[in-house]
Coordinates of C-alpha atoms in Angstrom, one line a residue:
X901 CA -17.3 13.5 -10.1
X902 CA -18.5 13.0 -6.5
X903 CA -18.5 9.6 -4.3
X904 CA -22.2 7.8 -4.1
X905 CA -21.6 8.1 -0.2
X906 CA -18.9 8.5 2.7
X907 CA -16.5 6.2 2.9
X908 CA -17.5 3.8 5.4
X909 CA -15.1 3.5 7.9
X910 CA -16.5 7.5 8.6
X911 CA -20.2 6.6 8.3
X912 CA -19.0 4.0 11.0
X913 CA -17.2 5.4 14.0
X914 CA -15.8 1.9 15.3
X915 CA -14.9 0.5 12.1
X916 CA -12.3 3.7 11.7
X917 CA -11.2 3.6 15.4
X918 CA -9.8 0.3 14.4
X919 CA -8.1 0.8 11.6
X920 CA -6.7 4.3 13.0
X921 CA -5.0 1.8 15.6
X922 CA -3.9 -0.3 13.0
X923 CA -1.8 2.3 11.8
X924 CA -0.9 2.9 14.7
X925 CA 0.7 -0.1 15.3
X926 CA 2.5 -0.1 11.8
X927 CA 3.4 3.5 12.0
X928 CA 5.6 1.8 15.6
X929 CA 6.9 -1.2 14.1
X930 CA 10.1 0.4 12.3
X931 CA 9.0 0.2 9.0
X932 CA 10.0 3.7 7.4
X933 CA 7.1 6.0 5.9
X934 CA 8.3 6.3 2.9
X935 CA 8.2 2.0 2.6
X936 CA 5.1 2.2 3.3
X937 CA 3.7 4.8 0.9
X938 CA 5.8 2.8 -1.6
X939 CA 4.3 -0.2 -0.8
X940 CA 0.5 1.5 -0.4
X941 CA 1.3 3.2 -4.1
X942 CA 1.6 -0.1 -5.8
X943 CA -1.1 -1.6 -4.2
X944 CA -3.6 1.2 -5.5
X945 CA -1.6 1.0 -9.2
X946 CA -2.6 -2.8 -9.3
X947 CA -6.2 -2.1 -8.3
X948 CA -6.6 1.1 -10.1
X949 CA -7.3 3.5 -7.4
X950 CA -7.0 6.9 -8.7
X951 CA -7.6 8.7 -5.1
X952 CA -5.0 6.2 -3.3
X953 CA -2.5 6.6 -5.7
X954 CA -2.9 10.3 -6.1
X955 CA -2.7 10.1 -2.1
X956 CA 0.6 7.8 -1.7
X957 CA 2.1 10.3 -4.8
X958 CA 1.4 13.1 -2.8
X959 CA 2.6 11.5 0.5
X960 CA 6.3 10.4 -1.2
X961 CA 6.4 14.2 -2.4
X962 CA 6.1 15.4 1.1
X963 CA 8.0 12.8 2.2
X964 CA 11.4 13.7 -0.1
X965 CA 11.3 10.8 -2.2
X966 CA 12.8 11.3 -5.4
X967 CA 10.2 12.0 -8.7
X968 CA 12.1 9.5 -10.3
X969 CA 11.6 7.1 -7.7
X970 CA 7.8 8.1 -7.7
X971 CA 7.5 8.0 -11.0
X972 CA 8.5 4.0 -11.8
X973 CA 7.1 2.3 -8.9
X974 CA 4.8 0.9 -11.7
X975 CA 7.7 -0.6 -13.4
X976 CA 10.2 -1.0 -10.2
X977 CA 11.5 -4.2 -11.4
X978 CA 12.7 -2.3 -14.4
X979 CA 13.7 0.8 -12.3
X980 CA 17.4 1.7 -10.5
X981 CA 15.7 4.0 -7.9
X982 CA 14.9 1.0 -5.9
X983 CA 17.1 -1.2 -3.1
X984 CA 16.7 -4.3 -2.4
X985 CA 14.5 -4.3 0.6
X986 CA 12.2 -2.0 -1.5
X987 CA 12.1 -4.5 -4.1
X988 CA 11.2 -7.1 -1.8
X989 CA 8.4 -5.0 -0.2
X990 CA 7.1 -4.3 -3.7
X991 CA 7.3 -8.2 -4.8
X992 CA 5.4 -9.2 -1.4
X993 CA 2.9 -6.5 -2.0
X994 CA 2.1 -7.3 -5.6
X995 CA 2.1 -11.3 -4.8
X996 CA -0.5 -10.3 -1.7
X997 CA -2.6 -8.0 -4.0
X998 CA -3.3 -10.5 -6.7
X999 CA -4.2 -13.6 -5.0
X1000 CA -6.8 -14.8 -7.8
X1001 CA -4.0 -14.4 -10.3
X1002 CA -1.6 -17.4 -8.4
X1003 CA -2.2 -21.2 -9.8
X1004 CA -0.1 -22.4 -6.8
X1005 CA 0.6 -20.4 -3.2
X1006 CA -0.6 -16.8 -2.9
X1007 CA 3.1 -16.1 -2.1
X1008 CA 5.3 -18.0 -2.9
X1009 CA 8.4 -19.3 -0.9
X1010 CA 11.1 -16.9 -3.0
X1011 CA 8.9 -14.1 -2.6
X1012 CA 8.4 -14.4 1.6
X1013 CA 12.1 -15.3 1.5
X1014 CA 13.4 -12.3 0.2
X1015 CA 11.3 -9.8 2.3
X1016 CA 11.9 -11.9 5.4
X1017 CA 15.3 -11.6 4.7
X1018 CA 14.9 -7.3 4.6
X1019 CA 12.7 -7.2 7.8
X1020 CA 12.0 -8.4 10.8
X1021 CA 8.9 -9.9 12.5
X1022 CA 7.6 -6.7 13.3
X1023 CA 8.3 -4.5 9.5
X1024 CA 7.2 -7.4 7.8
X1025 CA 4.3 -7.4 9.6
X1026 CA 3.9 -3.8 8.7
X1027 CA 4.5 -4.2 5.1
X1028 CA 1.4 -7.1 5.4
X1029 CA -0.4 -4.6 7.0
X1030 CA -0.1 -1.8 4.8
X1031 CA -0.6 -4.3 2.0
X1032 CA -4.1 -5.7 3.9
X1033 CA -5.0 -2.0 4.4
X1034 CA -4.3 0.1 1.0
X1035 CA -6.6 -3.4 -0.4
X1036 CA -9.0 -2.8 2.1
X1037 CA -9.5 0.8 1.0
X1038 CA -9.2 0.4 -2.8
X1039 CA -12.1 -1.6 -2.7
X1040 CA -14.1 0.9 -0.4
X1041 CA -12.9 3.4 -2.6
X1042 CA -14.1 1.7 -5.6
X1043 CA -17.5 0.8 -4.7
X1044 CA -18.3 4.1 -3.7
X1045 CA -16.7 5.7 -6.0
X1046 CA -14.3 8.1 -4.4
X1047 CA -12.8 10.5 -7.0
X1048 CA -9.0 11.4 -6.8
X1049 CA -8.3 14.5 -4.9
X1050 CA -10.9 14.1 -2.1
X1051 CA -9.8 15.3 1.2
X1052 CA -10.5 13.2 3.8

């Protein structure tokens, strides 16, 4: 399978300049890589992003995180690989992903509660970043069509 085009923020010079320092700025806020990528993974599960996903797995791998770890981020509620600040990375990340799916706040109180207890102002504003970003290129990923396994 091949993408209908290049992704965007390539075809665009400016656009990717920006979000290249928007990753800069998360990739200096203290949040650890291996957060991110966890955070990034569910994200793409949710919106069913084969080349993200395959991306963040391959990431974690280089990364050192555990297979086992890798392997139930899906079902991380479920899972003992995960502490409790990854849990409430995971929670604020699937609560920010699936705002249509909310009757009442996007995130609720318990949710922000427990990651602001975890992080600080500046990781959890990484972990909304990563969250804002990962969406952002699920959805350019998507319309395009970008198969898993595509180097970028």
């Amino acid at each position: 399978m091949e993408a209908r085009m290049k992704n965007p923020a390539y075809v665009l010079p400016d656009a990717f300049k920006g979000i290249q320092n928007i990753f800069k700025a998360v990739n200096s806020s203290g949040l650890p890589q291996e957060m991110q990528e966890l955070v990034g993974l569910r994200v793409s599960q949710i919106n069913g992003c084969s080349a993200c996903v395959l991306g963040h797995v391959r990431n974690l791998e280089k990364g050192g995180a555990s297979t086992d770890k890798v392997a139930t981020v899906s079902a991380w509620r479920e899972s003992p690989f995960f502490d409790d600040a990854e849990r409430a990375a995971l929670a604020l990340a699937e609560a920010a992903t699936r705002l249509a799916d909310r009757s009442g706040d996007a995130v609720p109180d318990d949710i922000w509660d427990a990651a602001a207890d975890h992080f600080d102002e500046q990781e959890l504003s990484a972990v909304i970043l990563v969250v804002a970003l990962t969406n952002l290129f699920n959805r350019l990923n998507a319309t395009i069509k970008e198969p898993a396994g595509t180097t970028w």
